[in-house]
Each structure stands twice: as C-alpha cells, then as structure tokens.
DNA sequence: ATTATTGTTGGTAG
DNA sequence: TCTACCAACAATAA
C-alpha cells in the first residue's frame, strides 16, 4: 500500500472518522506491532482518551491525544486502516466484535454519540502502532515532507552532494533526505525528470535536482488524485511495473534492474545517466 | 516449487 | 557521527 500519497490518503480518511473522537475501547494481542509496549499497556493507555489531531510526516501518521500521548502509525508494506460503522446494518462485516482477515488491532471510537471501529489490518505485520509520551526518533529524524513542507531545491542538492557513492534513486528513498519517497515514487519521479536512476546522487546538477523536485510533486499529486477518485485506477503508474512495455515518452522498451536490493524500472532511451 | 513484493530496523564495518 | 551494506521481519500472488 503505502508511500507518501497512500499514507496521506489514509490520514485523511482517519481524520474524517476519528478526529475529536473519544476512544471507548481498544483491542490487540499483537506484541510485535505495538512494541515496545505490551498489548495490555497499549490498550489501557488508549482507553478514555480523545484524539485531538492527526498529522502525517513521510510515511508516518501521528495521532495526538488529549493527555499529550502520541500514537504513531506506520503501515509497513501491507498495512491499512478500515472503519466499521457499528450502526451500519447493510454491511455484513459491521457487527460489533466481528474481525477481519489479518486484523491486528481495533480501536472503538465515539463521536456525537455514534460509535465506530477503526481497524488496523496488516497481513505481513511489518507495520507499527507506537504509543509514546513524546515524539519518537523515527518521526523526528525524518527529512522534509514533499507535500507538507515542499521541496527546497538548494537543501536537497546539498544533501545529494554529500553522497558520492549511492545512486540518486537510493538517495531519494532515504527518509532523512526526503520523507515519504519510496520505490514507486522514486521510479516515477526520475522518469519524469529524465534522470537515470543509476546516476550518482552527487553527480546531479542544479537543473537536474530541480527537475527531480518537480517530478516528485508530479507523481505524488497524480497518485493522490487517483486515490481520491471514487473508483481508483489501481495502476496509475506510467513506469513502475511496466517492464518491457514501450516508454510512454520515447517508445524505447522499459528496462528493469535492481538497485540497492529494490526493483527499479526505467527507460534506457530518455533517462540520462550522470556519473 | 520458485520468485518477487509499494519498508524499516539493527548490526557491522569503515 | 555519518555513510554503506546486509539480513531479518511475513504472507501472499504470479
């Protein structure tokens, strides 16, 4: 599911459902996902609290509670959030206490007298629900968020210049460089900017960094727009997952390689390699 | 049966 | 302190 646009989408839905809501009850038995707290502690500390604010930075979501606790949510590779409106009789899954396949945690909230359940689902269990009394390092060490903060080209260029060994693609995916850029968004942005993903990060000139910044905005906005549609496309990507197909820009067949252990698709025809 | 998958994290080495 | 690399985590889908 989740890179910046998907997480922003989840944040918006969560805000719609749970902002200013009171937590009636919580349930989980998954010590892995709620670590370092024990499931019992996690649940007890949540109950009775009100959710004041729901923010996002990169791929992390932070729910601020009325007693200054914070619930940090990371969806990992396969996490997502659903809502069960307990009064909804048309939904067969909505019965109270019913649990979904791969449900890992459940938080029942009340707002204006109505209850609903916020359900965290995660088959692979790489996601996290971290309840803390202060901001956690994973949150505070994140670089600028392209959507919330915008991309400062000079700042980005400076960070890239300090990385002569890594590829531009791996550098973009470093959450300290920019928060929220993952494999797909990096692939799409570099294609848009006509930069070969294997280029050394430090070899990208000012113009190139500007093009990459615009490319990131372009792909993030596109993905977000697709998610907000009533019926999302499912594949709004032009390059990722399209190995062998003609480049949408120059018709050269797209190539797939591996970079830093991650699948990378690019166009050898119009993405320029800089070393 | 084999391979690939949208992400972090902790250890190690330099 | 910073960068770079790697294994680990887990469950599918093709």
PDB file of C-alpha atoms (C1' of nucleotides) in Angstrom:
ATOM      1  CA  UNK A   1       0.000   0.000   0.000  1.00  0.00           C
ATOM      2  CA  UNK A   2       1.965   2.755   1.388  1.00  0.00           C
ATOM      3  CA  UNK A   3       4.202   5.529   0.209  1.00  0.00           C
ATOM      4  CA  UNK A   4       3.558   9.191   0.849  1.00  0.00           C
ATOM      5  CA  UNK A   5       0.365   9.505  -1.244  1.00  0.00           C
ATOM      6  CA  UNK A   6      -1.219   6.348   0.122  1.00  0.00           C
ATOM      7  CA  UNK A   7      -0.355   7.311   3.700  1.00  0.00           C
ATOM      8  CA  UNK A   8      -1.776  10.806   3.147  1.00  0.00           C
ATOM      9  CA  UNK A   9      -4.918   9.196   1.816  1.00  0.00           C
ATOM     10  CA  UNK A  10      -5.150   7.018   4.916  1.00  0.00           C
ATOM     11  CA  UNK A  11      -4.533  10.051   7.130  1.00  0.00           C
ATOM     12  CA  UNK A  12      -7.379  11.970   5.532  1.00  0.00           C
ATOM     13  CA  UNK A  13      -9.795   9.104   5.950  1.00  0.00           C
ATOM     14  CA  UNK A  14      -8.687   8.569   9.519  1.00  0.00           C
ATOM     15  CA  UNK A  15      -9.181  12.263  10.287  1.00  0.00           C
ATOM     16  CA  UNK A  16     -12.684  12.065   8.864  1.00  0.00           C
ATOM     17  CA  UNK A  17     -13.503   9.119  11.066  1.00  0.00           C
ATOM     18  CA  UNK A  18     -11.672   9.785  14.298  1.00  0.00           C
ATOM     19  CA  UNK A  19     -10.689  13.405  14.788  1.00  0.00           C
ATOM     20  CA  UNK A  20     -12.126  14.738  18.055  1.00  0.00           C
ATOM     21  CA  UNK A  21     -13.456  11.277  18.816  1.00  0.00           C
ATOM     22  CA  UNK A  22     -13.149   9.597  22.177  1.00  0.00           C
ATOM     23  CA  UNK A  23     -11.588   6.174  22.427  1.00  0.00           C
ATOM     24  CA  UNK A  24     -14.173   3.890  24.004  1.00  0.00           C
ATOM     25  CA  UNK A  25     -12.109   0.742  23.902  1.00  0.00           C
ATOM     26  CA  UNK A  26      -9.127  -0.796  22.197  1.00  0.00           C
ATOM     27  CA  UNK A  27      -8.043  -4.348  21.493  1.00  0.00           C
ATOM     28  CA  UNK A  28      -4.914  -6.035  20.226  1.00  0.00           C
ATOM     29  CA  UNK A  29      -2.858  -9.086  21.017  1.00  0.00           C
ATOM     30  CA  UNK A  30      -0.063  -8.299  18.602  1.00  0.00           C
ATOM     31  CA  UNK A  31       3.014  -7.545  20.677  1.00  0.00           C
ATOM     32  CA  UNK A  32       5.098  -7.192  17.556  1.00  0.00           C
ATOM     33  CA  UNK A  33       3.076  -4.348  16.077  1.00  0.00           C
ATOM     34  CA  UNK A  34       2.569  -2.359  19.277  1.00  0.00           C
ATOM     35  CA  UNK A  35       6.104  -2.835  20.606  1.00  0.00           C
ATOM     36  CA  UNK A  36       7.778  -1.635  22.731  1.00  0.00           C
ATOM     37  CA  UNK A  37       4.595  -1.539  24.815  1.00  0.00           C
ATOM     38  CA  UNK A  38       2.884  -4.747  25.871  1.00  0.00           C
ATOM     39  CA  UNK A  39      -0.555  -5.130  24.254  1.00  0.00           C
ATOM     40  CA  UNK A  40      -2.251  -4.706  27.634  1.00  0.00           C
ATOM     41  CA  UNK A  41      -0.441  -1.463  28.358  1.00  0.00           C
ATOM     42  CA  UNK A  42      -1.134  -0.199  24.855  1.00  0.00           C
ATOM     43  CA  UNK A  43      -4.852  -0.795  25.243  1.00  0.00           C
ATOM     44  CA  UNK A  44      -5.128   0.608  28.769  1.00  0.00           C
ATOM     45  CA  UNK A  45      -3.329   3.822  27.904  1.00  0.00           C
ATOM     46  CA  UNK A  46      -5.593   4.484  24.941  1.00  0.00           C
ATOM     47  CA  UNK A  47      -8.941   3.943  26.589  1.00  0.00           C
ATOM     48  CA  UNK A  48     -10.825   7.090  27.575  1.00  0.00           C
ATOM     49  CA  UNK A  49      -8.580   9.432  25.586  1.00  0.00           C
ATOM     50  CA  UNK A  50      -9.737  11.850  22.909  1.00  0.00           C
ATOM     51  CA  UNK A  51      -7.945  12.190  19.575  1.00  0.00           C
ATOM     52  CA  UNK A  52      -7.056  15.851  19.132  1.00  0.00           C
ATOM     53  CA  UNK A  53      -5.111  15.904  15.901  1.00  0.00           C
ATOM     54  CA  UNK A  54      -3.970  13.577  13.134  1.00  0.00           C
ATOM     55  CA  UNK A  55      -0.845  14.569  11.224  1.00  0.00           C
ATOM     56  CA  UNK A  56       1.470  12.901   8.727  1.00  0.00           C
ATOM     57  CA  UNK A  57       5.136  13.177   8.030  1.00  0.00           C
ATOM     58  CA  UNK A  58       6.550  10.971   5.287  1.00  0.00           C
ATOM     59  CA  UNK A  59       5.103   7.513   5.752  1.00  0.00           C
ATOM     60  CA  UNK A  60       4.302   8.049   9.426  1.00  0.00           C
ATOM     61  CA  UNK A  61       0.983   9.194  10.894  1.00  0.00           C
ATOM     62  CA  UNK A  62       0.851  10.792  14.337  1.00  0.00           C
ATOM     63  CA  UNK A  63      -2.345  10.932  16.366  1.00  0.00           C
ATOM     64  CA  UNK A  64      -2.112  13.457  19.176  1.00  0.00           C
ATOM     65  CA  UNK A  65      -4.176  12.550  22.233  1.00  0.00           C
ATOM     66  CA  UNK A  66      -5.715  14.894  24.810  1.00  0.00           C
ATOM     67  CA  UNK A  67      -3.278  13.776  27.519  1.00  0.00           C
ATOM     68  CA  UNK A  68      -0.292  14.516  25.250  1.00  0.00           C
ATOM     69  CA  UNK A  69       0.352  10.898  24.394  1.00  0.00           C
ATOM     70  CA  UNK A  70       1.012  10.231  20.718  1.00  0.00           C
ATOM     71  CA  UNK A  71       0.037   7.240  18.652  1.00  0.00           C
ATOM     72  CA  UNK A  72       2.448   6.778  15.755  1.00  0.00           C
ATOM     73  CA  UNK A  73       1.269   4.630  12.875  1.00  0.00           C
ATOM     74  CA  UNK A  74       3.440   3.113  10.160  1.00  0.00           C
ATOM     75  CA  UNK A  75       1.766   0.864   7.614  1.00  0.00           C
ATOM     76  CA  UNK A  76       4.899  -1.091   6.732  1.00  0.00           C
ATOM     77  CA  UNK A  77       4.485  -2.835   3.429  1.00  0.00           C
ATOM     78  CA  UNK A  78       0.957  -4.195   3.725  1.00  0.00           C
ATOM     79  CA  UNK A  79      -0.820  -2.259   6.462  1.00  0.00           C
ATOM     80  CA  UNK A  80      -4.064  -0.365   6.020  1.00  0.00           C
ATOM     81  CA  UNK A  81      -6.944   1.009   8.056  1.00  0.00           C
ATOM     82  CA  UNK A  82     -10.621   0.302   7.749  1.00  0.00           C
ATOM     83  CA  UNK A  83     -13.674   1.535   9.525  1.00  0.00           C
ATOM     84  CA  UNK A  84     -16.600  -0.441  10.722  1.00  0.00           C
ATOM     85  CA  UNK A  85     -19.626   1.675  11.432  1.00  0.00           C
ATOM     86  CA  UNK A  86     -21.355  -0.354  14.112  1.00  0.00           C
ATOM     87  CA  UNK A  87     -24.803   1.017  13.246  1.00  0.00           C
ATOM     88  CA  UNK A  88     -24.472   0.056   9.589  1.00  0.00           C
ATOM     89  CA  UNK A  89     -26.764  -2.920   9.065  1.00  0.00           C
ATOM     90  CA  UNK A  90     -26.167  -3.055   5.331  1.00  0.00           C
ATOM     91  CA  UNK A  91     -22.590  -4.118   5.963  1.00  0.00           C
ATOM     92  CA  UNK A  92     -22.418  -7.788   6.979  1.00  0.00           C
ATOM     93  CA  UNK A  93     -18.952  -7.217   8.452  1.00  0.00           C
ATOM     94  CA  UNK A  94     -20.129  -4.398  10.646  1.00  0.00           C
ATOM     95  CA  UNK A  95     -21.380  -6.445  13.535  1.00  0.00           C
ATOM     96  CA  UNK A  96     -19.594  -5.420  16.706  1.00  0.00           C
ATOM     97  CA  UNK A  97     -16.661  -7.639  17.551  1.00  0.00           C
ATOM     98  CA  UNK A  98     -16.512  -9.241  14.121  1.00  0.00           C
ATOM     99  CA  UNK A  99     -12.982  -9.394  12.957  1.00  0.00           C
ATOM    100  CA  UNK A 100     -11.458  -9.050   9.543  1.00  0.00           C
ATOM    101  CA  UNK A 101      -8.848 -11.263   7.996  1.00  0.00           C
ATOM    102  CA  UNK A 102      -5.434 -10.100   9.215  1.00  0.00           C
ATOM    103  CA  UNK A 103      -6.915  -7.676  11.691  1.00  0.00           C
ATOM    104  CA  UNK A 104      -4.144  -6.741  14.155  1.00  0.00           C
ATOM    105  CA  UNK A 105      -5.737  -4.025  16.276  1.00  0.00           C
ATOM    106  CA  UNK A 106      -9.082  -2.390  16.799  1.00  0.00           C
ATOM    107  CA  UNK A 107      -9.967   0.943  18.340  1.00  0.00           C
ATOM    108  CA  UNK A 108     -13.595   1.744  19.017  1.00  0.00           C
ATOM    109  CA  UNK A 109     -14.266   5.480  18.986  1.00  0.00           C
ATOM    110  CA  UNK A 110     -17.318   7.584  19.766  1.00  0.00           C
ATOM    111  CA  UNK A 111     -18.223  10.924  18.285  1.00  0.00           C
ATOM    112  CA  UNK A 112     -21.514  12.766  18.604  1.00  0.00           C
ATOM    113  CA  UNK A 113     -22.944   9.695  20.285  1.00  0.00           C
ATOM    114  CA  UNK A 114     -22.072   7.378  17.423  1.00  0.00           C
ATOM    115  CA  UNK A 115     -19.613   4.552  17.734  1.00  0.00           C
ATOM    116  CA  UNK A 116     -17.409   3.087  15.049  1.00  0.00           C
ATOM    117  CA  UNK A 117     -14.371   0.861  15.000  1.00  0.00           C
ATOM    118  CA  UNK A 118     -11.058   1.825  13.459  1.00  0.00           C
ATOM    119  CA  UNK A 119      -9.375  -1.409  12.430  1.00  0.00           C
ATOM    120  CA  UNK A 120      -5.691  -1.876  11.667  1.00  0.00           C
ATOM    121  CA  UNK A 121      -5.177  -4.671   9.137  1.00  0.00           C
ATOM    122  CA  UNK A 122      -1.726  -5.935   8.160  1.00  0.00           C
ATOM    123  CA  UNK A 123      -1.048  -9.387   6.652  1.00  0.00           C
ATOM    124  CA  UNK A 124       2.705  -9.113   6.735  1.00  0.00           C
ATOM    125  CA  UNK A 125       2.926  -7.401  10.114  1.00  0.00           C
ATOM    126  CA  UNK A 126       5.723  -5.060   9.210  1.00  0.00           C
ATOM    127  CA  UNK A 127       3.672  -2.087  10.340  1.00  0.00           C
ATOM    128  CA  UNK A 128       3.812  -0.399  13.737  1.00  0.00           C
ATOM    129  CA  UNK A 129       1.434   1.218  16.203  1.00  0.00           C
ATOM    130  CA  UNK A 130       3.722   3.022  18.602  1.00  0.00           C
ATOM    131  CA  UNK A 131       2.186   4.733  21.613  1.00  0.00           C
ATOM    132  CA  UNK A 132       4.559   7.155  23.304  1.00  0.00           C
ATOM    133  CA  UNK A 133       4.564  10.209  25.557  1.00  0.00           C
ATOM    134  CA  UNK A 134       6.839  12.175  23.262  1.00  0.00           C
ATOM    135  CA  UNK A 135       7.837  12.228  19.604  1.00  0.00           C
ATOM    136  CA  UNK A 136       9.828   9.153  18.645  1.00  0.00           C
ATOM    137  CA  UNK A 137      13.152   9.221  16.742  1.00  0.00           C
ATOM    138  CA  UNK A 138      11.555   7.648  13.669  1.00  0.00           C
ATOM    139  CA  UNK A 139       9.386  10.766  13.469  1.00  0.00           C
ATOM    140  CA  UNK A 140      11.858  13.459  14.485  1.00  0.00           C
ATOM    141  CA  UNK A 141      14.694  12.295  12.247  1.00  0.00           C
ATOM    142  CA  UNK A 142      12.619  12.446   9.070  1.00  0.00           C
ATOM    143  CA  UNK A 143      13.680  14.862   6.365  1.00  0.00           C
ATOM    144  CA  UNK A 144      11.319  17.458   4.860  1.00  0.00           C
ATOM    145  CA  UNK A 145       7.945  16.200   3.686  1.00  0.00           C
ATOM    146  CA  UNK A 146       7.488  16.985  -0.024  1.00  0.00           C
ATOM    147  CA  UNK A 147       3.779  17.698   0.430  1.00  0.00           C
ATOM    148  CA  UNK A 148       3.648  19.412   3.813  1.00  0.00           C
ATOM    149  CA  UNK A 149       6.957  21.295   3.640  1.00  0.00           C
ATOM    150  CA  UNK A 150       7.601  21.437  -0.085  1.00  0.00           C
ATOM    151  CA  UNK A 151      10.965  20.627  -1.613  1.00  0.00           C
ATOM    152  CA  UNK A 152      13.774  23.114  -1.103  1.00  0.00           C
ATOM    153  CA  UNK A 153      15.973  22.515  -4.145  1.00  0.00           C
ATOM    154  CA  UNK A 154      19.111  24.019  -2.587  1.00  0.00           C
ATOM    155  CA  UNK A 155      18.730  21.960   0.565  1.00  0.00           C
ATOM    156  CA  UNK A 156      18.110  18.808  -1.449  1.00  0.00           C
ATOM    157  CA  UNK A 157      21.076  19.495  -3.729  1.00  0.00           C
ATOM    158  CA  UNK A 158      23.260  19.937  -0.659  1.00  0.00           C
ATOM    159  CA  UNK A 159      22.232  16.599   0.783  1.00  0.00           C
ATOM    160  CA  UNK A 160      22.732  14.807  -2.528  1.00  0.00           C
ATOM    161  CA  UNK A 161      26.163  16.335  -2.967  1.00  0.00           C
ATOM    162  CA  UNK A 162      27.313  14.564   0.188  1.00  0.00           C
ATOM    163  CA  UNK A 163      26.571  11.158  -1.299  1.00  0.00           C
ATOM    164  CA  UNK A 164      29.114  10.316  -3.964  1.00  0.00           C
ATOM    165  CA  UNK A 165      28.710   6.557  -3.537  1.00  0.00           C
ATOM    166  CA  UNK A 166      24.960   6.000  -3.749  1.00  0.00           C
ATOM    167  CA  UNK A 167      22.636   6.206  -6.678  1.00  0.00           C
ATOM    168  CA  UNK A 168      20.188   9.068  -6.946  1.00  0.00           C
ATOM    169  CA  UNK A 169      17.339   6.626  -6.539  1.00  0.00           C
ATOM    170  CA  UNK A 170      18.613   5.167  -3.280  1.00  0.00           C
ATOM    171  CA  UNK A 171      19.322   8.677  -2.000  1.00  0.00           C
ATOM    172  CA  UNK A 172      15.769   9.821  -2.733  1.00  0.00           C
ATOM    173  CA  UNK A 173      14.422   6.856  -0.805  1.00  0.00           C
ATOM    174  CA  UNK A 174      16.477   7.746   2.262  1.00  0.00           C
ATOM    175  CA  UNK A 175      13.851   9.099   4.664  1.00  0.00           C
ATOM    176  CA  UNK A 176      16.323  11.617   6.063  1.00  0.00           C
ATOM    177  CA  UNK A 177      16.753  13.153   2.610  1.00  0.00           C
ATOM    178  CA  UNK A 178      13.037  13.474   1.927  1.00  0.00           C
ATOM    179  CA  UNK A 179      10.268  11.897   3.993  1.00  0.00           C
ATOM    180  CA  UNK A 180       7.850   9.597   2.231  1.00  0.00           C
ATOM    181  CA  UNK A 181       9.567   8.803  -1.051  1.00  0.00           C
ATOM    182  CA  UNK A 182       9.546   5.065  -1.662  1.00  0.00           C
ATOM    183  CA  UNK A 183      10.372   2.757  -4.528  1.00  0.00           C
ATOM    184  CA  UNK A 184       7.423   3.659  -6.744  1.00  0.00           C
ATOM    185  CA  UNK A 185       7.512   7.423  -6.293  1.00  0.00           C
ATOM    186  CA  UNK A 186      11.282   7.471  -6.842  1.00  0.00           C
ATOM    187  CA  UNK A 187      10.914   5.471 -10.057  1.00  0.00           C
ATOM    188  CA  UNK A 188       8.138   7.671 -11.423  1.00  0.00           C
ATOM    189  CA  UNK A 189       9.815  10.956 -10.450  1.00  0.00           C
ATOM    190  CA  UNK A 190      13.142  10.019 -12.017  1.00  0.00           C
ATOM    191  CA  UNK A 191      11.403   9.006 -15.213  1.00  0.00           C
ATOM    192  CA  UNK A 192       9.589  12.336 -15.298  1.00  0.00           C
ATOM    193  CA  UNK A 193      12.866  14.189 -14.684  1.00  0.00           C
ATOM    194  CA  UNK A 194      14.648  12.153 -17.397  1.00  0.00           C
ATOM    195  CA  UNK A 195      17.333  11.108 -14.918  1.00  0.00           C
ATOM    196  CA  UNK A 196      18.774   7.576 -14.999  1.00  0.00           C
ATOM    197  CA  UNK A 197      18.210   6.044 -11.527  1.00  0.00           C
ATOM    198  CA  UNK A 198      21.776   4.675 -11.517  1.00  0.00           C
ATOM    199  CA  UNK A 199      23.268   8.172 -11.660  1.00  0.00           C
ATOM    200  CA  UNK A 200      25.451   9.070  -8.667  1.00  0.00           C
ATOM    201  CA  UNK A 201      23.467  11.309  -6.311  1.00  0.00           C
ATOM    202  CA  UNK A 202      26.316  13.798  -6.182  1.00  0.00           C
ATOM    203  CA  UNK A 203      26.513  13.988  -9.973  1.00  0.00           C
ATOM    204  CA  UNK A 204      23.091  15.584 -10.433  1.00  0.00           C
ATOM    205  CA  UNK A 205      23.440  19.256 -11.291  1.00  0.00           C
ATOM    206  CA  UNK A 206      21.182  22.013 -10.071  1.00  0.00           C
ATOM    207  CA  UNK A 207      18.899  21.747 -13.104  1.00  0.00           C
ATOM    208  CA  UNK A 208      18.588  18.015 -12.555  1.00  0.00           C
ATOM    209  CA  UNK A 209      17.703  18.437  -8.891  1.00  0.00           C
ATOM    210  CA  UNK A 210      15.050  20.966  -9.883  1.00  0.00           C
ATOM    211  CA  UNK A 211      13.625  18.525 -12.412  1.00  0.00           C
ATOM    212  CA  UNK A 212      13.556  15.756  -9.801  1.00  0.00           C
ATOM    213  CA  UNK A 213      11.755  18.028  -7.328  1.00  0.00           C
ATOM    214  CA  UNK A 214       9.121  18.785  -9.961  1.00  0.00           C
ATOM    215  CA  UNK A 215       8.973  15.098 -10.868  1.00  0.00           C
ATOM    216  CA  UNK A 216       8.243  14.178  -7.262  1.00  0.00           C
ATOM    217  CA  UNK A 217       5.481  16.743  -6.992  1.00  0.00           C
ATOM    218  CA  UNK A 218       4.055  15.477 -10.244  1.00  0.00           C
ATOM    219  CA  UNK A 219       3.932  11.812  -9.242  1.00  0.00           C
ATOM    220  CA  UNK A 220       2.744  12.487  -5.682  1.00  0.00           C
ATOM    221  CA  UNK A 221      -0.085  14.713  -6.921  1.00  0.00           C
ATOM    222  CA  UNK A 222      -1.066  12.194  -9.602  1.00  0.00           C
ATOM    223  CA  UNK A 223      -1.118   9.255  -7.210  1.00  0.00           C
ATOM    224  CA  UNK A 224      -3.089  11.253  -4.660  1.00  0.00           C
ATOM    225  CA  UNK A 225      -5.580  12.354  -7.308  1.00  0.00           C
ATOM    226  CA  UNK A 226      -6.064   8.748  -8.352  1.00  0.00           C
ATOM    227  CA  UNK A 227      -6.664   7.639  -4.766  1.00  0.00           C
ATOM    228  CA  UNK A 228      -9.292  10.336  -4.227  1.00  0.00           C
ATOM    229  CA  UNK A 229     -11.314   9.150  -7.197  1.00  0.00           C
ATOM    230  CA  UNK A 230     -14.465   7.224  -6.457  1.00  0.00           C
ATOM    231  CA  UNK A 231     -13.027   4.254  -8.304  1.00  0.00           C
ATOM    232  CA  UNK A 232      -9.231   4.419  -8.222  1.00  0.00           C
ATOM    233  CA  UNK A 233      -7.461   3.049 -11.244  1.00  0.00           C
ATOM    234  CA  UNK A 234      -5.352   0.599  -9.278  1.00  0.00           C
ATOM    235  CA  UNK A 235      -2.424   1.253 -11.582  1.00  0.00           C
ATOM    236  CA  UNK A 236      -1.906   4.974 -12.044  1.00  0.00           C
ATOM    237  CA  UNK A 237       1.798   4.437 -12.691  1.00  0.00           C
ATOM    238  CA  UNK A 238       3.482   5.018 -16.028  1.00  0.00           C
ATOM    239  CA  UNK A 239       6.762   3.190 -15.438  1.00  0.00           C
ATOM    240  CA  UNK A 240       6.717   1.159 -12.221  1.00  0.00           C
ATOM    241  CA  UNK A 241       5.608  -2.364 -13.038  1.00  0.00           C
ATOM    242  CA  UNK A 242       5.750  -1.747 -16.794  1.00  0.00           C
ATOM    243  CA  UNK A 243       8.982  -3.518 -17.658  1.00  0.00           C
ATOM    244  CA  UNK A 244       9.231  -4.380 -21.355  1.00  0.00           C
ATOM    245  CA  UNK A 245       6.472  -2.006 -22.377  1.00  0.00           C
ATOM    246  CA  UNK A 246       7.299   0.983 -24.573  1.00  0.00           C
ATOM    247  CA  UNK A 247       8.306   4.158 -22.721  1.00  0.00           C
ATOM    248  CA  UNK A 248       5.262   6.483 -22.735  1.00  0.00           C
ATOM    249  CA  UNK A 249       7.595   9.290 -23.841  1.00  0.00           C
ATOM    250  CA  UNK A 250      10.037   7.808 -26.369  1.00  0.00           C
ATOM    251  CA  UNK A 251       8.766   4.267 -27.027  1.00  0.00           C
ATOM    252  CA  UNK A 252      12.033   2.557 -26.019  1.00  0.00           C
ATOM    253  CA  UNK A 253      11.188  -0.641 -24.096  1.00  0.00           C
ATOM    254  CA  UNK A 254      11.374  -0.033 -20.329  1.00  0.00           C
ATOM    255  CA  UNK A 255      14.084  -1.953 -18.512  1.00  0.00           C
ATOM    256  CA  UNK A 256      14.107  -3.492 -15.082  1.00  0.00           C
ATOM    257  CA  UNK A 257      17.217  -3.599 -12.921  1.00  0.00           C
ATOM    258  CA  UNK A 258      17.991  -3.922  -9.223  1.00  0.00           C
ATOM    259  CA  UNK A 259      19.270  -1.003  -7.189  1.00  0.00           C
ATOM    260  CA  UNK A 260      20.014  -1.307  -3.506  1.00  0.00           C
ATOM    261  CA  UNK A 261      18.043  -4.533  -3.411  1.00  0.00           C
ATOM    262  CA  UNK A 262      14.932  -2.938  -4.878  1.00  0.00           C
ATOM    263  CA  UNK A 263      13.323  -3.444  -8.242  1.00  0.00           C
ATOM    264  CA  UNK A 264      13.858  -0.441 -10.459  1.00  0.00           C
ATOM    265  CA  UNK A 265      12.168   0.249 -13.788  1.00  0.00           C
ATOM    266  CA  UNK A 266      13.440   2.975 -16.090  1.00  0.00           C
ATOM    267  CA  UNK A 267      13.766   3.985 -19.718  1.00  0.00           C
ATOM    268  CA  UNK A 268      17.259   3.492 -21.139  1.00  0.00           C
ATOM    269  CA  UNK A 269      16.244   5.708 -24.066  1.00  0.00           C
ATOM    270  CA  UNK A 270      15.384   9.025 -22.439  1.00  0.00           C
ATOM    271  CA  UNK A 271      16.673   8.865 -18.858  1.00  0.00           C
ATOM    272  CA  UNK A 272      20.201  10.270 -18.902  1.00  0.00           C
ATOM    273  CA  UNK A 273      22.998   8.654 -16.885  1.00  0.00           C
ATOM    274  CA  UNK A 274      25.268  11.029 -14.990  1.00  0.00           C
ATOM    275  CA  UNK A 275      28.431   9.769 -13.321  1.00  0.00           C
TER     276      UNK A 275
ATOM    277  C1'  DA B   1       8.146 -25.102  -6.410  1.00  0.00           C
ATOM    278  C1'  DT B   2      10.228 -20.662  -7.214  1.00  0.00           C
ATOM    279  C1'  DT B   3      10.373 -15.867  -7.332  1.00  0.00           C
ATOM    280  C1'  DA B   4       9.041 -11.295  -6.382  1.00  0.00           C
ATOM    281  C1'  DT B   5       6.735  -7.730  -3.478  1.00  0.00           C
ATOM    282  C1'  DT B   6       4.784  -0.153  -2.616  1.00  0.00           C
ATOM    283  C1'  DG B   7       9.558  -0.641   4.009  1.00  0.00           C
ATOM    284  C1'  DT B   8      12.002  -0.139   8.176  1.00  0.00           C
ATOM    285  C1'  DT B   9      15.495  -1.573  11.586  1.00  0.00           C
ATOM    286  C1'  DG B  10      19.525  -3.243  13.868  1.00  0.00           C
ATOM    287  C1'  DG B  11      24.066  -4.879  13.368  1.00  0.00           C
ATOM    288  C1'  DT B  12      28.560  -4.236  11.420  1.00  0.00           C
ATOM    289  C1'  DA B  13      32.290  -2.116   9.123  1.00  0.00           C
ATOM    290  C1'  DG B  14      34.602   1.709   7.527  1.00  0.00           C
TER     291       DG B  14
ATOM    292  C1'  DT C   1      28.866  10.969  13.723  1.00  0.00           C
ATOM    293  C1'  DC C   2      27.966   9.722   9.190  1.00  0.00           C
ATOM    294  C1'  DT C   3      27.647   6.532   5.184  1.00  0.00           C
ATOM    295  C1'  DA C   4      27.090   1.905   3.232  1.00  0.00           C
ATOM    296  C1'  DC C   5      25.736  -2.753   3.218  1.00  0.00           C
ATOM    297  C1'  DC C   6      23.057  -6.814   4.689  1.00  0.00           C
ATOM    298  C1'  DA C   7      19.962  -9.882   6.951  1.00  0.00           C
ATOM    299  C1'  DA C   8      15.657 -10.100   9.187  1.00  0.00           C
ATOM    300  C1'  DC C   9      10.834  -9.473   9.578  1.00  0.00           C
ATOM    301  C1'  DA C  10       5.986 -12.400   6.872  1.00  0.00           C
ATOM    302  C1'  DA C  11       2.335 -13.642   3.675  1.00  0.00           C
ATOM    303  C1'  DT C  12       0.766 -13.819  -0.496  1.00  0.00           C
ATOM    304  C1'  DA C  13       0.452 -13.792  -5.842  1.00  0.00           C
ATOM    305  C1'  DA C  14       2.187 -14.947 -10.326  1.00  0.00           C
TER     306       DA C  14
END
